[in-house]
Amino acid sequence: MATTTMPQVGLGLWKIAKQDCAQTVYDAIKAGYRHLDSACDYGNEIEVGQGIAKAIADGLCSREDLWITSKLWNTYHAPEHVQLALEKTLKDLGVEYLDLYLIHFPIAQAYVPIEERYPPEWFFDPEAENPSMKLAQVPLHKTWAAMEELVDNSLVKNIGICNYNSALMHDLMTYARIKPYALQIESHPYNTQERLIAMAKAYDVEVTAFSPLGALSYLELDMAGADESVLTQPAVVAAAERLGKTPAQVVLRWNVQRGCSIIPKSTKLERLKENIAIFDFALNDEEMTAISALNLDKRFNDPGHFCQAAFNTLHPIYD
Ligand code: A2P
């Protein structure tokens, strides 16, 4: 059946290694996933496309049954680059249109030519990496206008934003000719983002929570401590025991029950199945409140961890 609105559970493709990617996408579609959350920056769109192509060839689904999201990377914000970046993504994914194309970060970047890079003696830290990126002078409204043209040209069905804060989203709403369909942000019980989500809802913008299982993937990246797993929190464990579900299902259910879509990543078939089997039970009000109360405003995908290094910027992009 054709998918015309974003399914509430999608497969997050960030961090899936190239060699696992086609099989994981295929397994997910076979397990019932119809929403794939991709990005040029994840470096695996060719393999995602292979998984999609095999699933369609084997008759598991048609292209129209899938909701495919991808994202414009920071270095392609200039209006003349936006369609070229989208065309590369379409070619890599082997599809003719996207259901949703998002601005990945509200940060326009450009490569610094070798001859313009700072001399190492300018750095306080002699071990610091010489930045190869700088901020580019592209206002977000120009990038958005180029995104709107993609809709006009029927290359994408919807456009949206990622990692925007409330001020940037409000600003966008003042000039958008085509409104954003969705806002994608990090959100889990340690980072409930209630104000930003309330604002998105007021603007009738869907919210997709990335890293909905909290710190798990960041443990692998050493971006979180081993004691930080949300799955061992007593409020989560108690609800899981009452319902006969896993802690992961409880945490994912909490997010969909408050109206967000989620894009958990897993390369394991059993977990793929587990993560989508969250529509035959409900948390009660006390459980919802207890899980929401775990909020620490804790962001794992944190500028303190990687923005300076990866983006060569210290500017705060989050609320
Ligand atoms: P794996 O791919 O080995 O299953 P997030 O989307 O929050 O970044 O979480 C992704 C992380 O959570 C990955 O490390 C993934 O590992 C793991 N994961 C995914 N589903 C589950 C689950 N149902 N139970 C426990 N861990 C999970």
Coordinates of C-alpha atoms and ligand atoms in Angstrom, one line a residue:
M1 CA 0.0 0.0 0.0
A2 CA 1.4 3.4 -1.0
T3 CA 2.9 5.3 2.0
T4 CA 1.9 9.0 1.9
T5 CA 2.6 9.9 5.5
M6 CA 5.7 9.2 7.5
P7 CA 5.5 5.9 9.3
Q8 CA 6.1 6.3 13.0
V9 CA 9.0 3.8 13.2
G10 CA 11.8 4.0 10.7
L11 CA 15.2 2.4 10.4
G12 CA 18.0 4.8 11.3
L13 CA 20.9 4.2 8.9
W14 CA 23.6 6.3 10.7
K15 CA 26.6 4.2 11.8
I16 CA 25.6 1.1 9.8
A17 CA 28.8 -0.1 8.1
K18 CA 28.8 -0.4 4.4
Q19 CA 29.2 -4.1 4.5
D20 CA 26.1 -4.6 6.6
C21 CA 23.9 -2.0 5.1
A22 CA 22.2 -3.7 2.1
Q23 CA 21.4 -6.7 4.2
T24 CA 20.1 -4.7 7.1
V25 CA 17.9 -2.6 4.8
Y26 CA 16.6 -5.8 3.2
D27 CA 15.9 -7.5 6.6
A28 CA 14.2 -4.4 7.9
I29 CA 11.8 -4.1 4.9
K30 CA 11.1 -7.9 5.2
A31 CA 10.4 -7.3 8.9
G32 CA 7.8 -4.7 8.0
Y33 CA 9.8 -1.4 8.0
R34 CA 8.5 1.1 5.4
H35 CA 10.5 4.1 6.6
L36 CA 14.2 4.5 6.0
D37 CA 16.2 7.4 7.4
S38 CA 19.3 8.0 5.3
A39 CA 21.8 10.8 4.7
C40 CA 24.5 11.6 2.3
D41 CA 26.8 12.1 5.3
Y42 CA 26.3 8.5 6.6
G43 CA 28.5 7.3 3.7
N44 CA 26.3 4.3 2.9
E45 CA 23.6 5.4 0.5
I46 CA 24.9 3.2 -2.3
E47 CA 24.5 0.2 -0.1
V48 CA 21.1 1.4 1.2
G49 CA 20.0 1.6 -2.4
Q50 CA 21.2 -2.0 -3.0
G51 CA 19.0 -3.2 -0.1
I52 CA 16.0 -1.3 -1.5
A53 CA 16.6 -2.6 -5.0
K54 CA 16.7 -6.2 -3.8
A55 CA 13.6 -5.8 -1.7
I56 CA 11.7 -4.4 -4.6
A57 CA 13.1 -7.0 -7.0
D58 CA 12.0 -9.8 -4.6
G59 CA 8.5 -8.4 -4.4
L60 CA 8.7 -7.4 -0.7
C61 CA 7.4 -3.9 -1.5
S62 CA 7.2 -1.3 -4.2
R63 CA 9.0 2.1 -4.2
E64 CA 5.6 3.7 -3.4
D65 CA 5.3 1.6 -0.3
L66 CA 8.5 3.1 1.1
W67 CA 9.0 6.4 2.9
I68 CA 12.6 7.4 2.1
T69 CA 14.2 10.3 3.9
S70 CA 17.6 11.7 3.2
K71 CA 19.5 14.8 4.2
L72 CA 21.4 17.7 2.6
W73 CA 25.0 17.9 4.0
N74 CA 26.4 21.1 5.3
T75 CA 28.8 21.7 2.4
Y76 CA 25.9 21.8 -0.1
H77 CA 23.9 24.7 1.4
A78 CA 24.7 27.1 -1.5
P79 CA 21.5 27.3 -3.6
E80 CA 23.3 26.2 -6.7
H81 CA 24.5 23.0 -4.9
V82 CA 21.2 21.9 -3.4
Q83 CA 19.8 20.1 -6.4
L84 CA 23.2 18.6 -7.3
A85 CA 23.5 17.1 -3.8
L86 CA 19.9 15.7 -4.1
E87 CA 20.6 14.2 -7.5
K88 CA 23.7 12.4 -6.1
T89 CA 21.6 11.0 -3.3
L90 CA 18.9 9.9 -5.7
K91 CA 21.5 8.2 -7.9
D92 CA 23.2 6.5 -4.9
L93 CA 19.8 5.3 -3.5
G94 CA 18.6 4.2 -7.0
V95 CA 15.3 6.1 -6.7
E96 CA 13.6 8.8 -8.6
Y97 CA 12.3 10.9 -5.7
L98 CA 12.5 11.2 -2.0
D99 CA 9.6 11.3 0.3
L100 CA 11.4 13.7 2.6
Y101 CA 14.6 15.8 2.2
L102 CA 16.0 17.5 5.3
I103 CA 18.6 20.2 5.9
H104 CA 20.9 18.1 8.1
F105 CA 22.3 20.9 10.3
P106 CA 21.7 24.6 10.3
I107 CA 25.4 25.1 9.6
A108 CA 26.7 26.0 6.2
Q109 CA 30.3 24.9 5.7
A110 CA 33.0 25.1 3.1
Y111 CA 36.4 23.4 2.7
V112 CA 39.3 25.7 3.4
P113 CA 41.8 25.5 0.6
I114 CA 45.2 24.1 1.7
E115 CA 47.0 27.4 1.1
E116 CA 44.5 29.3 3.3
R117 CA 44.6 27.0 6.3
Y118 CA 46.0 28.5 9.5
P119 CA 49.7 27.9 10.3
P120 CA 50.0 25.4 13.2
E121 CA 51.7 28.0 15.4
W122 CA 48.3 29.8 15.6
F123 CA 47.0 26.9 17.7
F124 CA 47.0 27.0 21.5
D125 CA 47.1 23.2 21.4
P126 CA 50.0 22.0 19.3
E127 CA 48.3 18.6 18.9
A128 CA 45.1 20.2 17.5
E129 CA 44.1 19.2 14.0
N130 CA 44.4 22.0 11.4
P131 CA 40.7 22.6 10.5
S132 CA 39.9 21.8 7.0
M133 CA 36.4 23.3 7.2
K134 CA 35.1 26.8 7.8
L135 CA 31.7 28.3 8.1
A136 CA 30.2 29.4 4.8
Q137 CA 28.3 32.6 4.2
V138 CA 25.0 31.1 3.1
P139 CA 21.9 32.2 4.9
L140 CA 19.5 29.5 5.7
H141 CA 16.6 31.2 3.9
K142 CA 18.5 30.8 0.6
T143 CA 19.0 27.1 1.2
W144 CA 15.4 26.7 2.1
A145 CA 14.3 28.4 -1.1
A146 CA 16.4 25.9 -3.0
M147 CA 14.8 23.1 -1.1
E148 CA 11.4 24.4 -2.0
E149 CA 12.4 24.3 -5.7
L150 CA 13.0 20.5 -5.3
V151 CA 9.4 20.1 -4.3
D152 CA 8.3 22.4 -7.3
N153 CA 10.3 20.1 -9.6
S154 CA 8.8 16.9 -8.1
L155 CA 12.2 15.6 -7.0
V156 CA 11.1 15.3 -3.4
K157 CA 7.6 15.2 -1.9
N158 CA 8.4 17.0 1.3
I159 CA 11.2 19.0 2.9
G160 CA 12.2 19.5 6.5
I161 CA 14.8 20.3 9.0
C162 CA 17.2 18.6 11.4
N163 CA 18.9 19.9 14.5
Y164 CA 17.2 23.3 14.4
N165 CA 16.5 25.0 17.6
S166 CA 13.3 26.8 18.4
A167 CA 14.5 30.3 17.3
L168 CA 15.6 28.9 13.9
M169 CA 12.4 27.0 13.5
H170 CA 10.3 30.0 14.3
D171 CA 12.3 32.1 11.9
L172 CA 11.9 29.5 9.1
M173 CA 8.1 29.6 9.6
T174 CA 8.1 33.4 8.9
Y175 CA 9.5 32.9 5.4
A176 CA 8.8 29.4 4.3
R177 CA 6.7 29.2 1.2
I178 CA 6.5 25.5 1.7
K179 CA 6.4 24.6 5.4
P180 CA 8.7 21.9 6.8
Y181 CA 7.0 18.6 7.0
A182 CA 9.2 17.4 9.9
L183 CA 11.8 18.4 12.4
Q184 CA 14.4 15.7 13.3
I185 CA 16.1 16.1 16.7
E186 CA 17.8 14.0 19.3
S187 CA 15.2 12.9 21.8
H188 CA 14.9 10.1 24.4
P189 CA 14.1 10.0 28.1
Y190 CA 17.3 11.8 29.0
N191 CA 16.5 14.6 26.5
T192 CA 12.8 15.0 26.3
Q193 CA 12.9 18.3 24.4
E194 CA 9.4 19.2 25.5
R195 CA 9.4 22.9 24.6
L196 CA 10.8 22.4 21.1
I197 CA 8.4 19.5 20.5
A198 CA 5.5 21.6 21.7
M199 CA 6.5 24.4 19.3
A200 CA 6.8 21.9 16.4
K201 CA 3.3 20.6 17.2
A202 CA 1.9 24.1 17.3
Y203 CA 3.3 24.7 13.8
D204 CA 1.9 21.3 12.7
V205 CA 5.4 20.0 12.0
E206 CA 6.0 16.3 12.6
V207 CA 8.9 15.4 15.0
T208 CA 11.3 12.6 14.5
A209 CA 13.4 11.5 17.4
F210 CA 16.9 10.3 16.5
S211 CA 18.9 8.2 19.0
P212 CA 15.6 7.2 20.6
L213 CA 17.3 4.5 22.6
G214 CA 19.4 7.2 24.3
A215 CA 23.0 6.6 24.9
L216 CA 23.4 3.2 23.4
S217 CA 25.2 4.0 20.2
Y218 CA 27.3 6.6 22.0
L219 CA 28.6 4.0 24.3
E220 CA 30.1 2.3 21.3
L221 CA 31.6 5.6 20.3
D222 CA 32.8 6.4 23.8
M223 CA 30.5 9.4 23.8
A224 CA 28.7 8.1 26.9
G225 CA 29.6 6.3 30.1
A226 CA 28.6 2.6 30.6
D227 CA 26.4 3.6 33.5
E228 CA 24.3 5.9 31.3
S229 CA 22.1 3.4 29.5
V230 CA 18.5 4.5 29.8
L231 CA 17.4 0.8 29.5
T232 CA 18.5 0.1 33.1
Q233 CA 16.5 2.9 34.6
P234 CA 14.1 1.6 37.3
A235 CA 11.1 3.4 35.8
V236 CA 11.8 1.8 32.4
V237 CA 12.5 -1.7 33.9
A238 CA 9.3 -1.6 36.0
A239 CA 7.1 -0.7 33.0
A240 CA 8.8 -3.4 30.9
E241 CA 8.1 -6.0 33.7
R242 CA 4.5 -5.0 34.0
L243 CA 3.9 -5.2 30.3
G244 CA 6.1 -8.2 29.5
K245 CA 8.1 -6.1 27.0
T246 CA 11.8 -5.3 26.7
P247 CA 13.1 -2.0 28.2
A248 CA 14.0 -0.9 24.6
Q249 CA 10.4 -1.4 23.6
V250 CA 9.2 0.7 26.5
V251 CA 11.6 3.5 25.7
L252 CA 10.5 3.5 22.1
R253 CA 6.9 3.2 22.9
W254 CA 7.2 6.3 25.3
N255 CA 8.3 8.3 22.3
V256 CA 5.6 7.2 19.9
Q257 CA 2.9 7.5 22.5
R258 CA 3.8 11.2 23.0
G259 CA 3.4 11.7 19.2
C260 CA 7.0 11.5 17.9
S261 CA 8.2 9.2 15.2
I262 CA 11.5 7.3 15.9
I263 CA 14.4 6.0 13.9
P264 CA 16.2 3.4 16.0
K265 CA 19.2 1.8 14.4
S266 CA 20.0 -1.9 14.6
T267 CA 21.8 -4.3 12.4
K268 CA 20.4 -7.3 14.3
L269 CA 17.3 -9.0 12.9
E270 CA 15.8 -9.8 16.3
R271 CA 16.2 -6.2 17.4
L272 CA 14.8 -4.8 14.2
K273 CA 11.6 -6.9 14.9
E274 CA 11.6 -5.9 18.5
N275 CA 11.9 -2.2 17.8
I276 CA 8.9 -2.1 15.5
A277 CA 6.6 -4.3 17.7
I278 CA 5.5 -1.5 19.9
F279 CA 1.9 -0.9 18.7
D280 CA 0.1 -3.6 20.7
F281 CA 0.6 -2.2 24.1
A282 CA 0.4 1.1 25.9
L283 CA 2.2 2.8 28.9
N284 CA -0.2 4.2 31.5
D285 CA -0.1 7.8 32.5
E286 CA 2.1 7.1 35.6
E287 CA 4.6 5.3 33.5
M288 CA 4.7 8.0 30.9
T289 CA 5.2 10.6 33.6
A290 CA 7.9 8.6 35.4
I291 CA 9.9 8.1 32.1
S292 CA 9.5 11.8 31.2
A293 CA 10.9 12.6 34.6
L294 CA 14.2 11.0 33.7
N295 CA 14.9 14.1 31.6
L296 CA 18.4 15.6 32.2
D297 CA 18.4 17.8 29.1
K298 CA 21.3 15.5 28.3
R299 CA 22.5 15.6 24.7
F300 CA 24.8 12.9 23.5
N301 CA 25.1 14.3 20.0
D302 CA 26.7 17.3 21.6
P303 CA 28.7 20.2 20.1
G304 CA 31.1 19.8 23.0
H305 CA 31.9 16.4 21.7
F306 CA 32.2 17.0 18.0
C307 CA 31.0 20.4 16.7
Q308 CA 34.3 22.1 17.1
A309 CA 36.3 19.3 15.6
A310 CA 33.9 18.4 12.8
F311 CA 32.4 21.7 12.0
N312 CA 35.1 24.1 13.1
T313 CA 32.5 26.1 15.0
L314 CA 31.7 26.8 18.5
H315 CA 28.4 28.5 17.8
P316 CA 25.6 27.1 19.8
I317 CA 23.0 25.6 17.5
Y318 CA 20.8 24.0 20.2
D319 CA 18.3 25.5 22.6
Ligands
A2P1 P1 22.9 -2.9 17.2 O1 23.0 -2.3 15.9 O2 24.1 -3.8 17.5 O3 21.6 -3.6 17.5 P2 20.2 4.8 18.7 O4 19.3 4.7 17.6 O5 19.7 5.4 20.0 O6 21.5 5.5 18.4 O7 20.6 3.3 19.2 C1 21.3 2.5 18.4 C2 22.0 1.5 19.3 O8 21.2 0.7 20.1 C3 22.9 0.6 18.6 O9 24.1 0.5 19.3 C4 22.1 -0.7 18.4 O10 23.0 -1.8 18.3 C5 21.4 -0.7 19.8 N1 20.1 -1.3 19.8 C6 19.2 -1.2 18.8 N2 18.0 -1.8 19.1 C7 18.2 -2.3 20.4 C8 17.4 -3.1 21.3 N3 16.2 -3.4 20.9 N4 17.9 -3.4 22.5 C9 19.2 -3.0 22.8 N5 20.0 -2.3 22.0 C10 19.5 -2.0 20.8

